[in-house]
Every structure is written in structure tokens, then in C-alpha cells.
Amino acid sequence: MRYHFVLNGYLQNCQKLMQEMKSFKETYLSAVEEGVTYLYCQSEETARQLNGRLTENARVLIAKEYVPEVVLKVLEELANPEDLYIFGSDYAGEELAVRLGARLGGSSLTSVSSIQIKNGTKAGIKAGKMVYSNHMEAIFRMKKGPYCIGLAKGLTKAEPYPGQMYIAEVHNCYEYDAASYIIERSFEPVEQEESLEEAKVLIVAGRGIGKKEHIALLQELAERIGGQVGVSRPAAMNAWLPMNHLIGVSGAMTNPSVCITAGISGAAAFYAGIEKSKFIVAVNTDEHAPIMKNADVVIVEDFRPFIEALDKILEKS
Ligand SMILES: Cc1cc2nc3c(=O)[nH]c(=O)nc-3n(C[C@H](O)[C@H](O)[C@H](O)COP(=O)(O)OP(=O)(O)OC[C@H]3O[C@@H](n4cnc5c(N)ncnc54)[C@H](O)[C@@H]3O)c2cc1C
């Protein structure tokens, strides 16, 4: 088994990715046979301008713009099913690692911070990643090659070997027509909300609110009082709000002045995310739900009339 790096040369901070990869190599890969660095970038010139190298030689995949399909197509052709492919901690590295693993019937894991490869062979590769807001490291066995991993952000950095890359091969990807993969382009503004961790008033929706449309009721109330809306895991899994609104050990750990929970049972994994609240109001139809024991005020009722009534009172005040 050999290991290879797959590096995003379209990025301004490609050097930072190289430093993380070099540190990963020094810490975990000394017993594994070195492969090559696959650098995907705009031109051979870009590759030549890079300062430092990770492996003895590099294969450069050239395309005018970054289109995942184009890079994947070449990697798919070149990949060896026995080998380990290490992608950077950037957005493209994460996507390519998962998609290459899936296409070639191998294994993939992202945000990897450690790896164990017994005797440098593929038998029992185990990769580690931090989970539950960095509270625990989970170890995953990777069973089938090719083994595709994306590195975690913020790994320690080591300076790559000095000198230019030795470019062993250049793959011109122009022949794969990027345009045929892109049906339409549009840009969506990034949500610039206050982070949930900083919210002074938090309203959290759980499975008990029943459906996505009911989130709007909570959003109206939150807007009126300058608060934020979060969700429990079932609500996030139903896509009632994006995953960055998840509260609990797998999401945001908050400490608002006031937290109102609606249709939330109060499971331990959720409650850890709101336990630092100064004042908790729980609205639940079940008076025996665990959240009721931990709340300062409990409302045993359907969440909807309560939220609507509260909104009306606040509208008048
Ligand atoms: C390792 C691990 C990590 C996890 N991490 C998280 C995490 O970070 N965040 C998280 O949220 N969960 C997490 N979970 C899941 C967690 O254990 C619970 O399953 C989850 O929090 C339950 O969400 P809920 O309260 O919305 O749903 P439920 O437990 O189904 O509760 C729904 C509640 O709504 C009430 N209800 C029903 N209808 C109404 C109504 N009309 N009005 C008012 N109340 C109503 C019900 O009485 C019930 O109490 C994790 C689980 C595991 C195993």
C-alpha cells in the first residue's frame, strides 16, 4: 500500500494545506510507502511556483477552473484500489475524498485527525476524528480500498521539503468538458447571523412542533425579541433548519439569558447544549418529559397557542 496526497492548487492558501499534510505524514505515515502528490490547479506554471513539496514527485492535473467532476474523472482513472489518498482540509478536499471513495467502492472519512496503519499495510486501517463538539475522538475502521481521507482543519503544521516539486506527469484535463457538468450557476449570500453561542435569547424547536412550516412561528417570535432559533437533532435531520442551527453535544453549546424550548423532550445530548442558560422555559404537552425537571418555568400545553399568545403580548408591549 502507498499513500498519496491530493492537493488543491486553486486555493490561495494551498501552502497551509501542504503544511498540515506534511505534519500528518511525519506523525503517522513513516511506516507506509510513499506515493505521489496529485496537484489539481490552473496551469503547470502554478505548480512550478509552489514553494516546497510533500513527496519525491508530483502529478499535475490541469484545468482552467475547478470543477469537481473533472478532477474526479482523472483521479478515478489513476487511483489504485490498494492505496491511501489524503485530501486537504479545505472544502474541495472534503468533497473529493467522499466522492472518490464512493465511486471506486472504497472507504472514506473526513475531518481525520489521526490514522493507525499496522505494519504499513492495508490490514485494519483505523482513522480517528473528533466528534460531539470536540469532546471525544471516534475511531473508524476503514475496510475497503481505496482509502480516501480528508484531513481535519487546524492540524499542526510542518514546513514541506524545500525546493520545487518535481513534476513527473502532467494531465491535461481540458478534454473533459467542464461546461457539460454545469447546468446553471448562481450565488447565494452566506447567512450572516449572530452565532447561536452568542445569542442572548434562544428559542429551540424540537420534533414536537410537528412540521417545518411551524418554524416560521418561532422565527417571528425570535425576531420580535431579538433572539435566535435553534433546533434539536430530529428537527435538524428533517431539514426544518440547516445543521448549523443544531443545539446539543453534536452542535452548538449555548449560554443565553433566556431559552424557550418548544416540543423538546430534553434528552441529555440535547440538554448539554442549553444547560448554561440562565432561565429555561419549557413548553411540552407531556408534563413528565425530562426537560420539565430542568426548566425554571414549565408550560404543559401544545406549543402553538402558547407561542402565538406570547407573540401577541410582546407585539402590544
Ligand atoms: C451520540 C448522540 C448524540 C446526540 N446529539 C444530539 C444533539 O446534539 N442535539 C440533539 O438535539 N439531540 C442529540 N441526540 C439525540 C437525542 O438523544 C434525542 O433523541 C433528541 O434530542 C430528541 O429530540 P426532541 O426532543 O426534538 O424529540 P423527542 O424526544 O421526540 O421529543 C419531542 C417532544 O415533543 C413533545 N410534543 C409533542 N407534540 C407537542 C406539541 N404539540 N407541543 C409541545 N410539545 C409537544 C413530546 O411530548 C416530546 O417530549 C444525540 C443522540 C446521540 C445518541
CSV table of C-alpha atoms and ligand atoms in Angstrom, one decimal:
chain,number,residue,atom,x,y,z
A,1,MET,CA,0.0,0.0,0.0
A,2,ARG,CA,1.2,3.5,-0.8
A,3,TYR,CA,-0.1,6.9,0.3
A,4,HIS,CA,-0.7,9.9,-2.0
A,5,PHE,CA,-1.6,13.5,-1.3
A,6,VAL,CA,-4.2,15.2,-3.3
A,7,LEU,CA,-3.7,18.9,-3.1
A,8,ASN,CA,-5.9,21.9,-4.2
A,9,GLY,CA,-3.7,24.3,-6.1
A,10,TYR,CA,-6.6,26.6,-6.9
A,11,LEU,CA,-6.5,27.9,-3.3
A,12,GLN,CA,-4.6,30.9,-2.2
A,13,ASN,CA,-3.6,29.2,1.0
A,14,CYS,CA,-2.5,26.0,-0.6
A,15,GLN,CA,0.7,26.3,1.4
A,16,LYS,CA,-1.2,25.9,4.6
A,17,LEU,CA,-2.7,22.6,3.3
A,18,MET,CA,0.8,21.4,2.5
A,19,GLN,CA,2.0,22.2,6.0
A,20,GLU,CA,-0.9,20.2,7.5
A,21,MET,CA,-0.3,17.3,5.2
A,22,LYS,CA,3.5,17.3,5.9
A,23,SER,CA,2.8,17.2,9.7
A,24,PHE,CA,0.3,14.3,9.2
A,25,LYS,CA,2.9,12.5,7.1
A,26,GLU,CA,5.6,12.9,9.8
A,27,THR,CA,3.3,11.8,12.6
A,28,TYR,CA,1.5,8.8,11.1
A,29,LEU,CA,3.0,7.6,7.8
A,30,SER,CA,6.6,6.8,8.4
A,31,ALA,CA,6.0,3.0,8.0
A,32,VAL,CA,4.0,3.4,4.8
A,33,GLU,CA,5.5,3.5,1.3
A,34,GLU,CA,5.4,7.0,-0.2
A,35,GLY,CA,3.4,7.6,-3.4
A,36,VAL,CA,3.0,10.9,-5.3
A,37,THR,CA,1.3,14.3,-4.8
A,38,TYR,CA,-1.6,14.9,-7.1
A,39,LEU,CA,-1.9,18.7,-7.5
A,40,TYR,CA,-5.0,20.0,-9.2
A,41,CYS,CA,-4.6,23.5,-10.4
A,42,GLN,CA,-5.0,26.0,-13.2
A,43,SER,CA,-1.7,25.6,-15.0
A,44,GLU,CA,1.7,24.0,-14.9
A,45,GLU,CA,3.1,27.4,-14.1
A,46,THR,CA,1.1,27.4,-10.8
A,47,ALA,CA,2.6,24.1,-9.9
A,48,ARG,CA,6.1,25.4,-10.6
A,49,GLN,CA,5.6,28.5,-8.5
A,50,LEU,CA,4.6,26.4,-5.4
A,51,ASN,CA,7.2,26.6,-2.7
A,52,GLY,CA,8.0,23.2,-1.2
A,53,ARG,CA,7.0,19.6,-1.8
A,54,LEU,CA,5.4,16.7,0.0
A,55,THR,CA,6.7,13.7,-1.9
A,56,GLU,CA,9.5,13.0,-4.3
A,57,ASN,CA,7.4,13.7,-7.3
A,58,ALA,CA,4.1,15.2,-8.4
A,59,ARG,CA,1.4,14.6,-11.0
A,60,VAL,CA,-0.3,17.8,-12.0
A,61,LEU,CA,-3.9,17.8,-13.2
A,62,ILE,CA,-4.6,21.0,-15.1
A,63,ALA,CA,-8.0,22.6,-15.8
A,64,LYS,CA,-8.9,26.2,-16.3
A,65,GLU,CA,-11.4,26.2,-13.5
A,66,TYR,CA,-12.1,23.9,-10.6
A,67,VAL,CA,-15.0,21.6,-11.4
A,68,PRO,CA,-15.1,18.6,-9.0
A,69,GLU,CA,-16.4,16.2,-11.8
A,70,VAL,CA,-13.3,16.9,-13.9
A,71,VAL,CA,-10.8,16.3,-11.1
A,72,LEU,CA,-12.7,13.2,-10.0
A,73,LYS,CA,-12.7,11.8,-13.5
A,74,VAL,CA,-8.9,11.9,-13.7
A,75,LEU,CA,-8.4,10.6,-10.1
A,76,GLU,CA,-10.8,7.8,-10.8
A,77,GLU,CA,-8.7,6.7,-13.8
A,78,LEU,CA,-5.4,6.9,-11.9
A,79,ALA,CA,-6.4,5.6,-8.5
A,80,ASN,CA,-5.1,2.3,-7.2
A,81,PRO,CA,-7.7,0.4,-5.1
A,82,GLU,CA,-5.0,-0.7,-2.6
A,83,ASP,CA,-3.8,2.8,-1.8
A,84,LEU,CA,-4.5,5.6,0.7
A,85,TYR,CA,-5.4,9.1,-0.7
A,86,ILE,CA,-5.1,12.0,1.6
A,87,PHE,CA,-7.0,15.2,0.7
A,88,GLY,CA,-6.6,18.6,2.3
A,89,SER,CA,-8.8,20.2,5.0
A,90,ASP,CA,-10.4,22.6,2.5
A,91,TYR,CA,-14.0,22.4,1.2
A,92,ALA,CA,-12.9,20.7,-2.0
A,93,GLY,CA,-10.7,18.1,-0.2
A,94,GLU,CA,-13.7,17.0,1.9
A,95,GLU,CA,-16.0,16.7,-1.1
A,96,LEU,CA,-13.5,14.9,-3.3
A,97,ALA,CA,-12.5,12.4,-0.6
A,98,VAL,CA,-16.0,11.2,-0.1
A,99,ARG,CA,-17.0,11.1,-3.8
A,100,LEU,CA,-13.8,9.3,-4.9
A,101,GLY,CA,-14.3,6.7,-2.1
A,102,ALA,CA,-17.9,6.2,-3.1
A,103,ARG,CA,-17.2,5.9,-6.9
A,104,LEU,CA,-14.5,3.4,-6.5
A,105,GLY,CA,-16.3,1.3,-3.9
A,106,GLY,CA,-13.7,2.1,-1.3
A,107,SER,CA,-13.9,3.8,2.2
A,108,SER,CA,-13.8,7.5,3.0
A,109,LEU,CA,-13.8,9.6,6.1
A,110,THR,CA,-13.5,13.4,6.5
A,111,SER,CA,-12.0,15.6,9.3
A,112,VAL,CA,-9.5,12.9,10.1
A,113,SER,CA,-7.0,13.9,12.8
A,114,SER,CA,-5.1,10.6,13.2
A,115,ILE,CA,-4.6,7.3,11.5
A,116,GLN,CA,-3.3,3.9,12.5
A,117,ILE,CA,-1.8,1.6,9.8
A,118,LYS,CA,-0.4,-1.6,11.2
A,119,ASN,CA,3.0,-2.5,9.7
A,120,GLY,CA,2.4,-0.1,6.9
A,121,THR,CA,-0.1,-2.5,5.3
A,122,LYS,CA,-3.8,-2.0,4.5
A,123,ALA,CA,-4.9,-4.6,7.1
A,124,GLY,CA,-7.1,-2.8,9.6
A,125,ILE,CA,-6.6,0.8,8.8
A,126,LYS,CA,-8.2,2.9,11.6
A,127,ALA,CA,-8.8,6.6,11.3
A,128,GLY,CA,-9.7,9.0,14.1
A,129,LYS,CA,-11.8,12.1,14.1
A,130,MET,CA,-13.1,14.4,16.8
A,131,VAL,CA,-16.9,14.2,17.4
A,132,TYR,CA,-19.5,15.8,19.6
A,133,SER,CA,-18.0,19.3,19.5
A,134,ASN,CA,-14.5,18.0,20.1
A,135,HIS,CA,-15.5,16.2,23.3
A,136,MET,CA,-14.5,12.7,22.1
A,137,GLU,CA,-12.3,11.1,19.4
A,138,ALA,CA,-14.1,8.4,17.4
A,139,ILE,CA,-12.0,5.7,15.8
A,140,PHE,CA,-13.4,4.3,12.5
A,141,ARG,CA,-12.2,1.1,10.8
A,142,MET,CA,-11.8,1.6,7.1
A,143,LYS,CA,-12.5,-1.7,5.4
A,144,LYS,CA,-12.1,-1.3,1.7
A,145,GLY,CA,-9.6,0.5,-0.6
A,146,PRO,CA,-9.0,2.9,-2.0
A,147,TYR,CA,-8.9,4.6,1.4
A,148,CYS,CA,-9.8,8.2,0.9
A,149,ILE,CA,-9.5,10.6,3.8
A,150,GLY,CA,-9.9,14.4,4.2
A,151,LEU,CA,-7.8,16.0,6.9
A,152,ALA,CA,-9.3,17.9,9.9
A,153,LYS,CA,-8.9,21.6,9.9
A,154,GLY,CA,-6.3,23.1,12.2
A,155,LEU,CA,-3.9,20.2,12.4
A,156,THR,CA,-0.3,21.1,13.4
A,157,LYS,CA,1.8,22.4,10.6
A,158,ALA,CA,5.3,21.3,9.4
A,159,GLU,CA,7.3,23.0,6.7
A,160,PRO,CA,7.2,21.0,3.4
A,161,TYR,CA,10.6,19.8,2.0
A,162,PRO,CA,12.3,22.9,0.5
A,163,GLY,CA,12.6,23.3,-3.3
A,164,GLN,CA,10.2,23.0,-6.2
A,165,MET,CA,8.0,20.0,-6.9
A,166,TYR,CA,9.4,17.5,-9.4
A,167,ILE,CA,6.6,17.2,-11.9
A,168,ALA,CA,6.6,13.6,-13.1
A,169,GLU,CA,3.4,13.8,-15.2
A,170,VAL,CA,1.0,16.5,-16.4
A,171,HIS,CA,-2.6,15.5,-17.1
A,172,ASN,CA,-4.3,18.0,-19.2
A,173,CYS,CA,-8.0,17.9,-18.2
A,174,TYR,CA,-9.2,20.3,-20.8
A,175,GLU,CA,-10.5,17.4,-22.8
A,176,TYR,CA,-13.2,16.8,-20.1
A,177,ASP,CA,-15.6,19.5,-20.9
A,178,ALA,CA,-16.4,21.2,-17.6
A,179,ALA,CA,-19.4,23.0,-19.2
A,180,SER,CA,-21.2,19.8,-19.7
A,181,TYR,CA,-21.3,19.2,-15.9
A,182,ILE,CA,-22.6,22.7,-15.1
A,183,ILE,CA,-26.3,23.3,-15.8
A,184,GLU,CA,-26.6,26.6,-14.2
A,185,ARG,CA,-24.6,28.9,-11.9
A,186,SER,CA,-26.0,31.1,-9.1
A,187,PHE,CA,-24.5,32.6,-6.0
A,188,GLU,CA,-26.3,32.5,-2.6
A,189,PRO,CA,-25.3,35.1,0.0
A,190,VAL,CA,-23.8,33.5,3.1
A,191,GLU,CA,-26.1,33.7,6.2
A,192,GLN,CA,-24.5,36.4,8.4
A,193,GLU,CA,-26.4,35.7,11.6
A,194,GLU,CA,-25.2,36.1,15.1
A,195,SER,CA,-23.9,32.8,16.2
A,196,LEU,CA,-26.1,30.7,18.4
A,197,GLU,CA,-23.3,30.5,21.0
A,198,GLU,CA,-23.6,34.3,21.4
A,199,ALA,CA,-27.5,34.6,21.4
A,200,LYS,CA,-29.0,36.2,24.5
A,201,VAL,CA,-32.4,34.8,23.8
A,202,LEU,CA,-32.7,31.4,22.2
A,203,ILE,CA,-35.9,29.6,21.0
A,204,VAL,CA,-35.4,26.0,20.3
A,205,ALA,CA,-37.8,23.8,18.2
A,206,GLY,CA,-38.0,20.0,18.7
A,207,ARG,CA,-39.8,17.2,17.0
A,208,GLY,CA,-42.9,18.1,18.9
A,209,ILE,CA,-43.6,21.1,16.7
A,210,GLY,CA,-44.6,18.7,14.0
A,211,LYS,CA,-43.6,20.2,10.7
A,212,LYS,CA,-41.2,22.6,9.0
A,213,GLU,CA,-43.9,25.3,8.5
A,214,HIS,CA,-44.2,25.8,12.2
A,215,ILE,CA,-40.5,27.0,12.4
A,216,ALA,CA,-41.8,30.3,11.0
A,217,LEU,CA,-43.9,30.9,14.2
A,218,LEU,CA,-40.8,30.6,16.3
A,219,GLN,CA,-38.8,32.8,13.9
A,220,GLU,CA,-41.4,35.6,14.1
A,221,LEU,CA,-41.2,35.5,17.9
A,222,ALA,CA,-37.4,35.4,17.8
A,223,GLU,CA,-37.3,38.4,15.5
A,224,ARG,CA,-39.6,40.4,17.8
A,225,ILE,CA,-37.4,39.9,20.8
A,226,GLY,CA,-34.0,39.9,19.1
A,227,GLY,CA,-33.4,36.2,19.6
A,228,GLN,CA,-32.2,33.2,17.6
A,229,VAL,CA,-33.8,30.0,16.6
A,230,GLY,CA,-32.1,26.6,17.2
A,231,VAL,CA,-33.3,23.0,16.7
A,232,SER,CA,-32.9,19.6,18.3
A,233,ARG,CA,-31.5,16.8,16.3
A,234,PRO,CA,-34.7,15.3,14.9
A,235,ALA,CA,-35.7,18.8,13.7
A,236,ALA,CA,-32.3,19.3,12.1
A,237,MET,CA,-32.4,15.8,10.4
A,238,ASN,CA,-35.8,16.7,9.0
A,239,ALA,CA,-34.1,19.8,7.5
A,240,TRP,CA,-36.5,22.2,9.3
A,241,LEU,CA,-33.4,24.4,9.7
A,242,PRO,CA,-29.8,23.9,8.5
A,243,MET,CA,-27.4,21.8,10.6
A,244,ASN,CA,-25.6,24.9,11.9
A,245,HIS,CA,-28.8,25.6,14.0
A,246,LEU,CA,-28.4,22.3,15.9
A,247,ILE,CA,-28.2,22.6,19.6
A,248,GLY,CA,-26.5,19.9,21.8
A,249,VAL,CA,-23.4,17.9,22.1
A,250,SER,CA,-23.3,17.4,18.3
A,251,GLY,CA,-24.0,21.1,17.7
A,252,ALA,CA,-23.9,24.4,19.5
A,253,MET,CA,-23.2,24.7,23.2
A,254,THR,CA,-25.1,27.9,24.2
A,255,ASN,CA,-25.5,30.1,27.3
A,256,PRO,CA,-28.4,32.5,26.6
A,257,SER,CA,-30.1,34.6,29.3
A,258,VAL,CA,-33.4,33.1,28.3
A,259,CYS,CA,-34.0,29.8,26.5
A,260,ILE,CA,-37.5,28.7,25.4
A,261,THR,CA,-37.9,25.1,24.2
A,262,ALA,CA,-40.9,24.1,22.2
A,263,GLY,CA,-41.7,20.4,21.6
A,264,ILE,CA,-38.4,19.2,23.1
A,265,SER,CA,-38.2,16.2,25.4
A,266,GLY,CA,-34.9,17.3,26.9
A,267,ALA,CA,-32.6,14.2,26.2
A,268,ALA,CA,-29.2,14.5,27.8
A,269,ALA,CA,-27.4,15.0,24.5
A,270,PHE,CA,-29.7,18.0,23.8
A,271,TYR,CA,-29.8,19.4,27.3
A,272,ALA,CA,-26.0,19.7,27.5
A,273,GLY,CA,-26.3,22.4,24.8
A,274,ILE,CA,-28.6,24.6,26.9
A,275,GLU,CA,-27.8,23.8,30.5
A,276,LYS,CA,-25.8,27.0,30.9
A,277,SER,CA,-28.9,29.1,30.1
A,278,LYS,CA,-29.8,31.5,32.9
A,279,PHE,CA,-33.6,30.9,32.6
A,280,ILE,CA,-35.3,28.0,30.8
A,281,VAL,CA,-38.9,27.9,29.7
A,282,ALA,CA,-40.2,24.5,28.5
A,283,VAL,CA,-43.4,24.1,26.5
A,284,ASN,CA,-44.4,20.5,26.2
A,285,THR,CA,-47.7,18.5,26.1
A,286,ASP,CA,-46.1,15.9,28.4
A,287,GLU,CA,-45.7,17.0,32.0
A,288,HIS,CA,-43.3,14.1,32.6
A,289,ALA,CA,-40.9,14.9,29.8
A,290,PRO,CA,-37.3,15.2,31.2
A,291,ILE,CA,-37.0,18.8,30.2
A,292,MET,CA,-39.7,19.7,32.7
A,293,LYS,CA,-37.5,18.8,35.6
A,294,ASN,CA,-34.7,21.1,34.4
A,295,ALA,CA,-36.7,24.1,33.4
A,296,ASP,CA,-37.4,27.3,35.5
A,297,VAL,CA,-40.9,27.6,34.1
A,298,VAL,CA,-42.9,24.8,32.5
A,299,ILE,CA,-46.0,25.2,30.3
A,300,VAL,CA,-47.9,21.9,29.8
A,301,GLU,CA,-49.6,22.7,26.6
A,302,ASP,CA,-49.5,22.5,22.8
A,303,PHE,CA,-46.6,24.8,21.8
A,304,ARG,CA,-48.6,26.6,19.1
A,305,PRO,CA,-51.3,28.6,21.2
A,306,PHE,CA,-48.6,29.4,23.7
A,307,ILE,CA,-46.1,30.8,21.2
A,308,GLU,CA,-48.9,32.7,19.4
A,309,ALA,CA,-50.2,34.2,22.7
A,310,LEU,CA,-46.7,35.2,23.8
A,311,ASP,CA,-46.1,36.8,20.4
A,312,LYS,CA,-49.3,38.8,20.7
A,313,ILE,CA,-48.4,40.0,24.2
A,314,LEU,CA,-45.0,41.1,23.0
A,315,GLU,CA,-46.4,42.8,20.0
A,316,LYS,CA,-48.5,45.0,22.2
A,317,SER,CA,-45.8,45.8,24.7
B,1,LIG,C1,-24.4,10.3,20.5
B,1,LIG,C2,-25.7,11.1,20.4
B,1,LIG,C3,-25.6,12.5,20.2
B,1,LIG,C4,-26.7,13.3,20.1
B,1,LIG,N1,-26.6,14.6,19.9
B,1,LIG,C5,-27.7,15.4,19.9
B,1,LIG,C6,-27.6,16.8,19.9
B,1,LIG,O1,-26.5,17.4,19.8
B,1,LIG,N2,-28.7,17.5,19.9
B,1,LIG,C7,-30.0,16.9,20.0
B,1,LIG,O2,-31.0,17.6,20.0
B,1,LIG,N3,-30.1,15.6,20.0
B,1,LIG,C8,-29.0,14.8,20.0
B,1,LIG,N4,-29.1,13.5,20.1
B,1,LIG,C9,-30.5,12.9,20.1
B,1,LIG,C10,-31.1,13.0,21.5
B,1,LIG,O3,-30.7,11.8,22.2
B,1,LIG,C11,-32.6,13.0,21.4
B,1,LIG,O4,-33.1,11.9,20.6
B,1,LIG,C12,-33.2,14.3,20.7
B,1,LIG,O5,-32.6,15.4,21.4
B,1,LIG,C13,-34.7,14.3,20.9
B,1,LIG,O6,-35.1,15.4,20.2
B,1,LIG,P1,-36.6,16.1,20.5
B,1,LIG,O7,-36.6,16.5,21.9
B,1,LIG,O8,-36.8,17.1,19.5
B,1,LIG,O9,-37.6,14.9,20.1
B,1,LIG,P2,-38.4,13.9,21.1
B,1,LIG,O10,-37.5,13.3,22.1
B,1,LIG,O11,-39.2,13.0,20.2
B,1,LIG,O12,-39.4,14.9,21.9
B,1,LIG,C14,-40.4,15.5,21.3
B,1,LIG,C15,-41.2,16.2,22.5
B,1,LIG,O13,-42.2,17.0,22.0
B,1,LIG,C16,-43.4,16.9,22.8
B,1,LIG,N5,-44.5,17.3,22.0
B,1,LIG,C17,-45.2,16.6,21.0
B,1,LIG,N6,-46.2,17.3,20.5
B,1,LIG,C18,-46.1,18.5,21.1
B,1,LIG,C19,-46.8,19.8,20.9
B,1,LIG,N7,-47.8,19.9,20.0
B,1,LIG,N8,-46.5,20.8,21.7
B,1,LIG,C20,-45.5,20.7,22.6
B,1,LIG,N9,-44.8,19.6,22.8
B,1,LIG,C21,-45.0,18.5,22.1
B,1,LIG,C22,-43.4,15.4,23.2
B,1,LIG,O14,-44.1,15.3,24.4
B,1,LIG,C23,-41.9,15.1,23.4
B,1,LIG,O15,-41.5,15.4,24.7
B,1,LIG,C24,-28.0,12.7,20.2
B,1,LIG,C25,-28.1,11.3,20.4
B,1,LIG,C26,-26.9,10.5,20.5
B,1,LIG,C27,-27.1,9.1,20.7
